[in-house]
PDB file of N, CA and C in Angstrom:
ATOM      1  N   ALA A   1     -19.165  -7.558   4.742  1.00 77.00           N
ATOM      2  CA  ALA A   1     -18.347  -7.674   5.859  1.00 77.00           C
ATOM      3  C   ALA A   1     -17.034  -7.512   5.289  1.00 77.00           C
ATOM      4  N   PHE A   2     -16.670  -8.277   4.073  1.00 84.00           N
ATOM      5  CA  PHE A   2     -15.685  -8.065   3.359  1.00 84.00           C
ATOM      6  C   PHE A   2     -15.012  -6.764   3.001  1.00 84.00           C
ATOM      7  N   SER A   3     -15.873  -5.943   2.618  1.00 90.00           N
ATOM      8  CA  SER A   3     -15.749  -4.555   2.259  1.00 90.00           C
ATOM      9  C   SER A   3     -15.021  -3.898   3.665  1.00 90.00           C
ATOM     10  N   THR A   4     -15.668  -3.932   4.735  1.00 92.00           N
ATOM     11  CA  THR A   4     -15.340  -3.255   5.938  1.00 92.00           C
ATOM     12  C   THR A   4     -13.902  -3.858   6.418  1.00 92.00           C
ATOM     13  N   ALA A   5     -13.600  -5.224   6.236  1.00 93.00           N
ATOM     14  CA  ALA A   5     -12.384  -5.796   6.427  1.00 93.00           C
ATOM     15  C   ALA A   5     -11.062  -5.255   5.506  1.00 93.00           C
ATOM     16  N   LEU A   6     -11.547  -5.003   4.326  1.00 94.00           N
ATOM     17  CA  LEU A   6     -10.462  -4.593   3.524  1.00 94.00           C
ATOM     18  C   LEU A   6     -10.226  -3.137   3.500  1.00 94.00           C
ATOM     19  N   CYS A   7     -11.288  -2.367   3.976  1.00 94.00           N
ATOM     20  CA  CYS A   7     -11.107  -0.934   3.973  1.00 94.00           C
ATOM     21  C   CYS A   7     -12.353  -0.501   4.953  1.00 94.00           C
ATOM     22  N   ASP A   8     -12.038  -0.453   6.227  1.00 95.00           N
ATOM     23  CA  ASP A   8     -12.726   0.264   7.120  1.00 95.00           C
ATOM     24  C   ASP A   8     -12.841   1.676   7.335  1.00 95.00           C
ATOM     25  N   THR A   9     -13.857   2.325   6.621  1.00 93.00           N
ATOM     26  CA  THR A   9     -13.930   3.901   6.323  1.00 93.00           C
ATOM     27  C   THR A   9     -14.320   4.617   7.618  1.00 93.00           C
ATOM     28  N   SER A  10     -14.619   4.142   8.709  1.00 94.00           N
ATOM     29  CA  SER A  10     -15.230   4.682   9.941  1.00 94.00           C
ATOM     30  C   SER A  10     -14.220   5.965  10.295  1.00 94.00           C
ATOM     31  N   ASN A  11     -12.962   5.969   9.988  1.00 92.00           N
ATOM     32  CA  ASN A  11     -12.046   7.047  10.340  1.00 92.00           C
ATOM     33  C   ASN A  11     -10.694   6.565   9.584  1.00 92.00           C
ATOM     34  N   VAL A  12      -9.861   7.630   9.538  1.00 91.00           N
ATOM     35  CA  VAL A  12      -8.724   7.302   8.900  1.00 91.00           C
ATOM     36  C   VAL A  12      -7.562   6.175   9.603  1.00 91.00           C
ATOM     37  N   ASN A  13      -7.523   6.164  10.864  1.00 93.00           N
ATOM     38  CA  ASN A  13      -7.065   5.133  11.467  1.00 93.00           C
ATOM     39  C   ASN A  13      -7.334   3.838  11.114  1.00 93.00           C
ATOM     40  N   SER A  14      -8.897   3.813  11.001  1.00 95.00           N
ATOM     41  CA  SER A  14      -9.419   2.360  10.734  1.00 95.00           C
ATOM     42  C   SER A  14      -9.039   1.980   9.452  1.00 95.00           C
ATOM     43  N   THR A  15      -9.168   2.881   8.682  1.00 94.00           N
ATOM     44  CA  THR A  15      -8.711   2.685   7.172  1.00 94.00           C
ATOM     45  C   THR A  15      -7.415   2.185   7.025  1.00 94.00           C
ATOM     46  N   TYR A  16      -6.241   2.869   7.752  1.00 93.00           N
ATOM     47  CA  TYR A  16      -4.911   2.500   7.823  1.00 93.00           C
ATOM     48  C   TYR A  16      -4.988   1.014   8.498  1.00 93.00           C
ATOM     49  N   LEU A  17      -5.661   0.684   9.376  1.00 95.00           N
ATOM     50  CA  LEU A  17      -5.330  -0.622   9.861  1.00 95.00           C
ATOM     51  C   LEU A  17      -6.194  -1.679   9.450  1.00 95.00           C
ATOM     52  N   SER A  18      -6.936  -1.331   8.188  1.00 95.00           N
ATOM     53  CA  SER A  18      -7.524  -2.371   7.536  1.00 95.00           C
ATOM     54  C   SER A  18      -6.583  -3.506   7.138  1.00 95.00           C
ATOM     55  N   ASN A  19      -7.184  -4.566   6.296  1.00 94.00           N
ATOM     56  CA  ASN A  19      -6.485  -5.509   5.659  1.00 94.00           C
ATOM     57  C   ASN A  19      -5.800  -5.238   4.394  1.00 94.00           C
ATOM     58  N   HIS A  20      -4.559  -5.206   4.196  1.00 93.00           N
ATOM     59  CA  HIS A  20      -4.097  -4.779   2.974  1.00 93.00           C
ATOM     60  C   HIS A  20      -3.314  -6.025   2.329  1.00 93.00           C
ATOM     61  N   THR A  21      -3.390  -7.236   2.864  1.00 93.00           N
ATOM     62  CA  THR A  21      -2.723  -8.392   2.253  1.00 93.00           C
ATOM     63  C   THR A  21      -3.788  -9.345   1.548  1.00 93.00           C
ATOM     64  N   ILE A  22      -4.933  -9.384   1.807  1.00 91.00           N
ATOM     65  CA  ILE A  22      -5.858 -10.171   1.117  1.00 91.00           C
ATOM     66  C   ILE A  22      -5.873  -9.856  -0.528  1.00 91.00           C
ATOM     67  N   CYS A  23      -5.457 -10.842  -1.306  1.00 91.00           N
ATOM     68  CA  CYS A  23      -5.577 -10.444  -2.535  1.00 91.00           C
ATOM     69  C   CYS A  23      -6.708 -11.233  -3.607  1.00 91.00           C
ATOM     70  N   SER A  24      -7.337 -12.164  -3.022  1.00 86.00           N
ATOM     71  CA  SER A  24      -8.572 -12.893  -3.536  1.00 86.00           C
ATOM     72  C   SER A  24      -9.425 -13.545  -2.794  1.00 86.00           C
ATOM     73  N   ILE A  25     -10.760 -13.683  -3.195  1.00 84.00           N
ATOM     74  CA  ILE A  25     -11.809 -14.310  -2.498  1.00 84.00           C
ATOM     75  C   ILE A  25     -12.331 -15.351  -3.359  1.00 84.00           C
ATOM     76  N   CYS A  26     -12.131 -16.618  -2.808  1.00 79.00           N
ATOM     77  CA  CYS A  26     -12.644 -17.738  -3.668  1.00 79.00           C
ATOM     78  C   CYS A  26     -13.702 -18.562  -2.933  1.00 79.00           C
ATOM     79  N   ASP A  27     -14.495 -19.305  -3.799  1.00 69.00           N
ATOM     80  CA  ASP A  27     -15.325 -20.408  -3.040  1.00 69.00           C
ATOM     81  C   ASP A  27     -14.800 -21.634  -2.664  1.00 69.00           C
ATOM     82  N   ASP A  28     -15.425 -22.566  -2.298  1.00 70.00           N
ATOM     83  CA  ASP A  28     -15.129 -23.959  -1.764  1.00 70.00           C
ATOM     84  C   ASP A  28     -14.046 -24.476  -2.613  1.00 70.00           C
ATOM     85  N   LEU A  29     -14.552 -24.336  -4.238  1.00 72.00           N
ATOM     86  CA  LEU A  29     -13.648 -25.032  -5.060  1.00 72.00           C
ATOM     87  C   LEU A  29     -12.592 -24.274  -5.637  1.00 72.00           C
ATOM     88  N   ASP A  30     -12.073 -23.223  -4.891  1.00 66.00           N
ATOM     89  CA  ASP A  30     -11.082 -22.351  -5.378  1.00 66.00           C
ATOM     90  C   ASP A  30     -11.242 -21.386  -6.483  1.00 66.00           C
ATOM     91  N   VAL A  31     -12.687 -21.213  -6.855  1.00 68.00           N
ATOM     92  CA  VAL A  31     -13.115 -20.551  -8.202  1.00 68.00           C
ATOM     93  C   VAL A  31     -13.418 -18.984  -7.403  1.00 68.00           C
ATOM     94  N   GLU A  32     -12.758 -17.978  -8.059  1.00 67.00           N
ATOM     95  CA  GLU A  32     -13.252 -16.710  -7.830  1.00 67.00           C
ATOM     96  C   GLU A  32     -14.409 -16.500  -8.093  1.00 67.00           C
ATOM     97  N   ILE A  33     -15.058 -15.593  -7.278  1.00 74.00           N
ATOM     98  CA  ILE A  33     -16.530 -15.296  -7.328  1.00 74.00           C
ATOM     99  C   ILE A  33     -16.646 -13.800  -7.788  1.00 74.00           C
ATOM    100  N   ASN A  34     -17.927 -13.571  -8.233  1.00 81.00           N
ATOM    101  CA  ASN A  34     -18.152 -12.247  -8.850  1.00 81.00           C
ATOM    102  C   ASN A  34     -18.225 -11.451  -7.668  1.00 81.00           C
ATOM    103  N   LEU A  35     -17.635 -10.189  -7.436  1.00 84.00           N
ATOM    104  CA  LEU A  35     -17.574  -9.592  -6.211  1.00 84.00           C
ATOM    105  C   LEU A  35     -18.095  -7.953  -6.654  1.00 84.00           C
ATOM    106  N   PRO A  36     -18.548  -7.270  -5.399  1.00 88.00           N
ATOM    107  CA  PRO A  36     -19.218  -5.895  -5.675  1.00 88.00           C
ATOM    108  C   PRO A  36     -17.838  -4.978  -6.140  1.00 88.00           C
ATOM    109  N   ARG A  37     -18.169  -4.188  -6.863  1.00 87.00           N
ATOM    110  CA  ARG A  37     -17.029  -3.148  -7.362  1.00 87.00           C
ATOM    111  C   ARG A  37     -15.880  -2.764  -6.513  1.00 87.00           C
ATOM    112  N   ASP A  38     -16.499  -2.261  -5.473  1.00 88.00           N
ATOM    113  CA  ASP A  38     -15.505  -1.776  -4.183  1.00 88.00           C
ATOM    114  C   ASP A  38     -14.501  -3.086  -3.626  1.00 88.00           C
ATOM    115  N   ILE A  39     -15.029  -4.119  -3.347  1.00 90.00           N
ATOM    116  CA  ILE A  39     -14.197  -5.231  -2.699  1.00 90.00           C
ATOM    117  C   ILE A  39     -13.440  -5.620  -4.140  1.00 90.00           C
ATOM    118  N   SER A  40     -13.562  -5.754  -5.199  1.00 89.00           N
ATOM    119  CA  SER A  40     -12.686  -6.056  -6.332  1.00 89.00           C
ATOM    120  C   SER A  40     -11.624  -4.990  -6.478  1.00 89.00           C
ATOM    121  N   LEU A  41     -11.945  -3.759  -6.280  1.00 90.00           N
ATOM    122  CA  LEU A  41     -10.954  -2.720  -6.289  1.00 90.00           C
ATOM    123  C   LEU A  41      -9.993  -2.936  -5.246  1.00 90.00           C
ATOM    124  N   TYR A  42     -10.441  -3.150  -3.964  1.00 92.00           N
ATOM    125  CA  TYR A  42      -9.643  -3.265  -2.925  1.00 92.00           C
ATOM    126  C   TYR A  42      -8.544  -4.404  -3.054  1.00 92.00           C
ATOM    127  N   LEU A  43      -9.239  -5.621  -3.610  1.00 92.00           N
ATOM    128  CA  LEU A  43      -8.408  -6.770  -3.746  1.00 92.00           C
ATOM    129  C   LEU A  43      -7.276  -6.347  -4.925  1.00 92.00           C
ATOM    130  N   ARG A  44      -7.720  -5.869  -5.857  1.00 90.00           N
ATOM    131  CA  ARG A  44      -6.680  -5.587  -6.913  1.00 90.00           C
ATOM    132  C   ARG A  44      -5.682  -4.595  -6.477  1.00 90.00           C
ATOM    133  N   LEU A  45      -5.964  -3.736  -5.595  1.00 92.00           N
ATOM    134  CA  LEU A  45      -4.984  -2.835  -4.846  1.00 92.00           C
ATOM    135  C   LEU A  45      -4.084  -3.585  -4.102  1.00 92.00           C
ATOM    136  N   ASN A  46      -4.795  -4.619  -3.172  1.00 93.00           N
ATOM    137  CA  ASN A  46      -3.697  -5.235  -2.584  1.00 93.00           C
ATOM    138  C   ASN A  46      -2.895  -6.097  -3.254  1.00 93.00           C
ATOM    139  N   LYS A  47      -3.257  -6.654  -4.250  1.00 92.00           N
ATOM    140  CA  LYS A  47      -2.392  -7.443  -5.175  1.00 92.00           C
ATOM    141  C   LYS A  47      -1.269  -6.907  -5.998  1.00 92.00           C
ATOM    142  N   GLN A  48      -1.861  -5.821  -6.476  1.00 90.00           N
ATOM    143  CA  GLN A  48      -0.915  -5.116  -7.627  1.00 90.00           C
ATOM    144  C   GLN A  48      -0.216  -4.046  -6.959  1.00 90.00           C
ATOM    145  N   HIS A  49      -0.446  -3.319  -5.957  1.00 90.00           N
ATOM    146  CA  HIS A  49       0.258  -2.318  -5.317  1.00 90.00           C
ATOM    147  C   HIS A  49       0.250  -2.219  -3.758  1.00 90.00           C
ATOM    148  N   PRO A  50       0.760  -3.414  -3.334  1.00 92.00           N
ATOM    149  CA  PRO A  50       0.585  -3.560  -1.776  1.00 92.00           C
ATOM    150  C   PRO A  50       1.519  -2.370  -1.163  1.00 92.00           C
ATOM    151  N   GLN A  51       2.533  -1.920  -1.621  1.00 92.00           N
ATOM    152  CA  GLN A  51       3.270  -0.819  -1.081  1.00 92.00           C
ATOM    153  C   GLN A  51       2.514   0.573  -0.807  1.00 92.00           C
ATOM    154  N   TYR A  52       1.442   0.596  -1.746  1.00 91.00           N
ATOM    155  CA  TYR A  52       0.482   1.905  -1.592  1.00 91.00           C
ATOM    156  C   TYR A  52      -0.890   1.547  -1.165  1.00 91.00           C
ATOM    157  N   ALA A  53      -1.167   0.330  -0.895  1.00 93.00           N
ATOM    158  CA  ALA A  53      -2.517  -0.002  -0.630  1.00 93.00           C
ATOM    159  C   ALA A  53      -3.207   0.735   0.607  1.00 93.00           C
ATOM    160  N   ALA A  54      -2.505   1.048   1.636  1.00 94.00           N
ATOM    161  CA  ALA A  54      -3.072   1.810   2.884  1.00 94.00           C
ATOM    162  C   ALA A  54      -3.380   3.322   2.457  1.00 94.00           C
ATOM    163  N   LYS A  55      -2.210   3.947   1.801  1.00 93.00           N
ATOM    164  CA  LYS A  55      -2.321   5.438   1.493  1.00 93.00           C
ATOM    165  C   LYS A  55      -3.285   5.540   0.353  1.00 93.00           C
ATOM    166  N   CYS A  56      -3.534   4.704  -0.446  1.00 91.00           N
ATOM    167  CA  CYS A  56      -4.691   4.913  -1.509  1.00 91.00           C
ATOM    168  C   CYS A  56      -6.059   4.765  -1.025  1.00 91.00           C
ATOM    169  N   LYS A  57      -6.269   3.604  -0.139  1.00 93.00           N
ATOM    170  CA  LYS A  57      -7.572   3.616   0.570  1.00 93.00           C
ATOM    171  C   LYS A  57      -7.837   4.684   1.264  1.00 93.00           C
ATOM    172  N   ILE A  58      -6.875   5.194   1.984  1.00 91.00           N
ATOM    173  CA  ILE A  58      -7.116   6.550   2.887  1.00 91.00           C
ATOM    174  C   ILE A  58      -7.496   7.755   1.825  1.00 91.00           C
ATOM    175  N   LEU A  59      -6.982   7.662   0.715  1.00 89.00           N
ATOM    176  CA  LEU A  59      -7.296   8.896  -0.251  1.00 89.00           C
ATOM    177  C   LEU A  59      -8.635   8.643  -0.812  1.00 89.00           C
ATOM    178  N   MET A  60      -8.896   7.361  -1.126  1.00 88.00           N
ATOM    179  CA  MET A  60     -10.143   7.084  -1.785  1.00 88.00           C
ATOM    180  C   MET A  60     -11.406   7.212  -0.918  1.00 88.00           C
ATOM    181  N   SER A  61     -11.149   6.728   0.364  1.00 89.00           N
ATOM    182  CA  SER A  61     -12.198   6.964   1.494  1.00 89.00           C
ATOM    183  C   SER A  61     -12.460   8.189   2.132  1.00 89.00           C
ATOM    184  N   HIS A  62     -11.563   8.843   2.351  1.00 88.00           N
ATOM    185  CA  HIS A  62     -11.620  10.241   3.073  1.00 88.00           C
ATOM    186  C   HIS A  62     -11.244  11.408   2.115  1.00 88.00           C
ATOM    187  N   ARG A  63     -12.099  11.751   1.571  1.00 81.00           N
ATOM    188  CA  ARG A  63     -11.919  12.782   0.408  1.00 81.00           C
ATOM    189  C   ARG A  63     -11.558  14.204   1.019  1.00 81.00           C
ATOM    190  N   HIS A  64     -11.858  14.532   2.263  1.00 82.00           N
ATOM    191  CA  HIS A  64     -11.577  15.476   2.968  1.00 82.00           C
ATOM    192  C   HIS A  64     -11.063  15.308   4.158  1.00 82.00           C
ATOM    193  N   LEU A  65      -9.685  15.391   4.469  1.00 79.00           N
ATOM    194  CA  LEU A  65      -9.057  15.018   5.563  1.00 79.00           C
ATOM    195  C   LEU A  65      -9.001  16.201   6.526  1.00 79.00           C
ATOM    196  N   ASP A  66      -9.661  15.949   7.658  1.00 79.00           N
ATOM    197  CA  ASP A  66      -9.581  16.798   9.084  1.00 79.00           C
ATOM    198  C   ASP A  66      -8.064  17.216   9.381  1.00 79.00           C
ATOM    199  N   MET A  67      -7.777  18.469   9.119  1.00 77.00           N
ATOM    200  CA  MET A  67      -6.256  18.706   9.511  1.00 77.00           C
ATOM    201  C   MET A  67      -6.363  19.500  10.869  1.00 77.00           C
ATOM    202  N   LYS A  68      -7.566  19.549  11.310  1.00 80.00           N
ATOM    203  CA  LYS A  68      -7.507  20.408  12.758  1.00 80.00           C
ATOM    204  C   LYS A  68      -6.705  19.752  13.779  1.00 80.00           C
ATOM    205  N   PRO A  69      -6.626  18.445  13.873  1.00 77.00           N
ATOM    206  CA  PRO A  69      -5.878  18.000  14.946  1.00 77.00           C
ATOM    207  C   PRO A  69      -4.275  18.314  14.960  1.00 77.00           C
ATOM    208  N   PHE A  70      -3.918  18.461  13.599  1.00 75.00           N
ATOM    209  CA  PHE A  70      -2.502  18.812  13.418  1.00 75.00           C
ATOM    210  C   PHE A  70      -2.171  20.322  13.728  1.00 75.00           C
ATOM    211  N   LEU A  71      -3.410  21.163  13.889  1.00 79.00           N
ATOM    212  CA  LEU A  71      -3.089  22.588  13.968  1.00 79.00           C
ATOM    213  C   LEU A  71      -2.633  22.836  15.401  1.00 79.00           C
ATOM    214  N   GLN A  72      -2.785  21.948  16.444  1.00 83.00           N
ATOM    215  CA  GLN A  72      -2.473  22.086  17.910  1.00 83.00           C
ATOM    216  C   GLN A  72      -0.954  22.129  17.992  1.00 83.00           C
ATOM    217  N   TRP A  73      -0.293  21.615  16.995  1.00 83.00           N
ATOM    218  CA  TRP A  73       1.184  21.535  16.771  1.00 83.00           C
ATOM    219  C   TRP A  73       1.839  22.464  16.035  1.00 83.00           C
ATOM    220  N   LYS A  74       0.948  23.583  15.677  1.00 80.00           N
ATOM    221  CA  LYS A  74       1.318  24.590  14.781  1.00 80.00           C
ATOM    222  C   LYS A  74       1.952  24.169  13.483  1.00 80.00           C
ATOM    223  N   LEU A  75       2.989  24.474  13.068  1.00 81.00           N
ATOM    224  CA  LEU A  75       3.483  24.230  11.905  1.00 81.00           C
ATOM    225  C   LEU A  75       4.566  22.891  11.779  1.00 81.00           C
ATOM    226  N   LYS A  76       4.687  22.282  13.349  1.00 86.00           N
ATOM    227  CA  LYS A  76       5.842  21.440  13.480  1.00 86.00           C
ATOM    228  C   LYS A  76       5.576  20.161  12.475  1.00 86.00           C
ATOM    229  N   LEU A  77       4.207  19.694  12.534  1.00 84.00           N
ATOM    230  CA  LEU A  77       3.943  18.572  11.555  1.00 84.00           C
ATOM    231  C   LEU A  77       3.816  18.722  10.084  1.00 84.00           C
ATOM    232  N   LEU A  78       3.732  19.950   9.763  1.00 84.00           N
ATOM    233  CA  LEU A  78       3.558  20.274   8.316  1.00 84.00           C
ATOM    234  C   LEU A  78       4.675  19.609   7.455  1.00 84.00           C
ATOM    235  N   PRO A  79       5.849  19.573   7.733  1.00 89.00           N
ATOM    236  CA  PRO A  79       6.830  18.634   6.668  1.00 89.00           C
ATOM    237  C   PRO A  79       6.379  17.305   6.688  1.00 89.00           C
ATOM    238  N   MET A  80       5.884  16.562   8.015  1.00 87.00           N
ATOM    239  CA  MET A  80       5.507  15.115   7.918  1.00 87.00           C
ATOM    240  C   MET A  80       4.547  15.104   6.935  1.00 87.00           C
ATOM    241  N   ALA A  81       3.299  15.950   7.108  1.00 84.00           N
ATOM    242  CA  ALA A  81       2.160  15.915   6.421  1.00 84.00           C
ATOM    243  C   ALA A  81       2.385  16.008   4.913  1.00 84.00           C
ATOM    244  N   VAL A  82       3.217  17.013   4.546  1.00 87.00           N
ATOM    245  CA  VAL A  82       3.386  17.016   3.029  1.00 87.00           C
ATOM    246  C   VAL A  82       4.286  16.016   2.493  1.00 87.00           C
ATOM    247  N   ALA A  83       5.132  15.280   3.523  1.00 91.00           N
ATOM    248  CA  ALA A  83       5.924  14.234   2.945  1.00 91.00           C
ATOM    249  C   ALA A  83       5.152  12.935   2.705  1.00 91.00           C
ATOM    250  N   TRP A  84       4.093  12.887   3.627  1.00 88.00           N
ATOM    251  CA  TRP A  84       2.968  11.780   3.461  1.00 88.00           C
ATOM    252  C   TRP A  84       2.383  11.878   2.148  1.00 88.00           C
ATOM    253  N   PHE A  85       1.788  13.135   1.806  1.00 86.00           N
ATOM    254  CA  PHE A  85       1.200  13.159   0.584  1.00 86.00           C
ATOM    255  C   PHE A  85       2.155  13.248  -0.383  1.00 86.00           C
ATOM    256  N   GLU A  86       3.253  13.595  -0.426  1.00 90.00           N
ATOM    257  CA  GLU A  86       4.266  13.265  -1.633  1.00 90.00           C
ATOM    258  C   GLU A  86       4.492  11.673  -1.692  1.00 90.00           C
ATOM    259  N   ARG A  87       4.621  10.792  -0.812  1.00 89.00           N
ATOM    260  CA  ARG A  87       4.770   9.609  -0.864  1.00 89.00           C
ATOM    261  C   ARG A  87       3.531   8.769  -1.454  1.00 89.00           C
ATOM    262  N   ALA A  88       2.324   9.460  -1.337  1.00 88.00           N
ATOM    263  CA  ALA A  88       1.080   8.936  -1.681  1.00 88.00           C
ATOM    264  C   ALA A  88       0.793   9.448  -3.245  1.00 88.00           C
ATOM    265  N   LYS A  89       1.583  10.207  -3.830  1.00 86.00           N
ATOM    266  CA  LYS A  89       1.318  10.453  -5.143  1.00 86.00           C
ATOM    267  C   LYS A  89       1.387   9.535  -6.125  1.00 86.00           C
ATOM    268  N   PRO A  90       1.916   8.204  -6.037  1.00 86.00           N
ATOM    269  CA  PRO A  90       1.821   7.093  -6.862  1.00 86.00           C
ATOM    270  C   PRO A  90       0.398   6.779  -7.036  1.00 86.00           C
ATOM    271  N   CYS A  91      -0.551   7.117  -6.021  1.00 84.00           N
ATOM    272  CA  CYS A  91      -1.989   6.760  -5.975  1.00 84.00           C
ATOM    273  C   CYS A  91      -2.615   7.494  -6.798  1.00 84.00           C
ATOM    274  N   THR A  92      -2.328   8.484  -7.333  1.00 78.00           N
ATOM    275  CA  THR A  92      -3.171   9.211  -8.420  1.00 78.00           C
ATOM    276  C   THR A  92      -2.811   8.954  -9.805  1.00 78.00           C
ATOM    277  N   ALA A  93      -1.613   8.001  -9.842  1.00 77.00           N
ATOM    278  CA  ALA A  93      -1.142   7.587 -11.126  1.00 77.00           C
ATOM    279  C   ALA A  93      -1.326   6.168 -11.505  1.00 77.00           C
ATOM    280  N   LEU A  94      -1.997   5.623 -10.567  1.00 73.00           N
ATOM    281  CA  LEU A  94      -2.187   3.971 -10.898  1.00 73.00           C
ATOM    282  C   LEU A  94      -3.276   3.871 -11.673  1.00 73.00           C
ATOM    283  N   THR A  95      -3.105   2.942 -12.805  1.00 59.00           N
ATOM    284  CA  THR A  95      -4.047   2.876 -13.812  1.00 59.00           C
ATOM    285  C   THR A  95      -5.426   2.202 -13.360  1.00 59.00           C
ATOM    286  N   MET A  96      -5.331   1.664 -12.285  1.00 57.00           N
ATOM    287  CA  MET A  96      -6.696   1.122 -11.795  1.00 57.00           C
ATOM    288  C   MET A  96      -7.508   2.053 -11.393  1.00 57.00           C
ATOM    289  N   PHE A  97      -7.223   3.266 -11.168  1.00 52.00           N
ATOM    290  CA  PHE A  97      -8.197   4.312 -10.641  1.00 52.00           C
ATOM    291  C   PHE A  97      -8.636   5.093 -12.078  1.00 52.00           C
ATOM    292  N   ASP A  98      -8.338   4.487 -13.196  1.00 52.00           N
ATOM    293  CA  ASP A  98      -8.870   5.440 -14.352  1.00 52.00           C
ATOM    294  C   ASP A  98     -10.378   5.568 -14.256  1.00 52.00           C
ATOM    295  N   CYS A  99     -11.134   4.674 -13.355  1.00 54.00           N
ATOM    296  CA  CYS A  99     -12.583   4.781 -13.313  1.00 54.00           C
ATOM    297  C   CYS A  99     -12.948   5.858 -12.327  1.00 54.00           C
ATOM    298  N   ASP A 100     -12.072   6.189 -11.603  1.00 55.00           N
ATOM    299  CA  ASP A 100     -12.290   7.508 -10.534  1.00 55.00           C
ATOM    300  C   ASP A 100     -11.349   8.662 -10.877  1.00 55.00           C
ATOM    301  N   PRO A 101     -11.932   9.468 -11.815  1.00 55.00           N
ATOM    302  CA  PRO A 101     -11.159  10.687 -12.196  1.00 55.00           C
ATOM    303  C   PRO A 101     -10.999  11.670 -10.960  1.00 55.00           C
ATOM    304  N   ASP A 102     -11.728  11.661  -9.928  1.00 56.00           N
ATOM    305  CA  ASP A 102     -11.783  12.607  -8.764  1.00 56.00           C
ATOM    306  C   ASP A 102     -10.370  12.506  -8.127  1.00 56.00           C
ATOM    307  N   LEU A 103     -10.042  11.024  -8.119  1.00 50.00           N
ATOM    308  CA  LEU A 103      -8.934  10.617  -7.316  1.00 50.00           C
ATOM    309  C   LEU A 103      -7.632  11.168  -8.101  1.00 50.00           C
ATOM    310  N   ARG A 104      -7.561  11.152  -9.275  1.00 49.00           N
ATOM    311  CA  ARG A 104      -6.663  11.726 -10.091  1.00 49.00           C
ATOM    312  C   ARG A 104      -6.293  13.084  -9.747  1.00 49.00           C
ATOM    313  N   ARG A 105      -7.471  13.922  -9.778  1.00 50.00           N
ATOM    314  CA  ARG A 105      -7.282  15.225  -9.428  1.00 50.00           C
ATOM    315  C   ARG A 105      -7.033  15.699  -8.063  1.00 50.00           C
ATOM    316  N   ARG A 106      -6.776  14.773  -6.927  1.00 50.00           N
ATOM    317  CA  ARG A 106      -6.366  15.005  -5.857  1.00 50.00           C
ATOM    318  C   ARG A 106      -4.904  14.891  -5.392  1.00 50.00           C
ATOM    319  N   VAL A 107      -4.235  16.094  -5.964  1.00 49.00           N
ATOM    320  CA  VAL A 107      -2.738  16.065  -5.946  1.00 49.00           C
ATOM    321  C   VAL A 107      -2.407  17.168  -5.162  1.00 49.00           C
ATOM    322  N   LEU A 108      -1.531  16.991  -4.270  1.00 46.00           N
ATOM    323  CA  LEU A 108      -0.911  18.045  -3.555  1.00 46.00           C
ATOM    324  C   LEU A 108      -0.040  18.938  -4.249  1.00 46.00           C
ATOM    325  N   GLU A 109      -0.613  20.433  -4.383  1.00 45.00           N
ATOM    326  CA  GLU A 109       0.260  21.249  -5.209  1.00 45.00           C
ATOM    327  C   GLU A 109       0.552  22.381  -4.355  1.00 45.00           C
TER     328      GLU A 109
END
């Protein structure tokens, strides 16, 4: 349940609307508990890089973005799409993703 709340991967919009503010999960005594790797990663991302959390989660969860909906607008949305990927570039350089070399390769060139 926490994984879905922190990063709902059902579609890009759901991922964007996921929670990007929760930074820790503790037990009744305020002791941090051992968490699965994905939840731990999402919490660290929310805490250390809140300005990039949504974009990074989208890139992590949706390896192949479907661009077909944008084609109906021809090239009118291309500058905005390129700008979004440019603003997401820091996601590929965050040290917390050293464990995911595939994310580092996903750079718009």
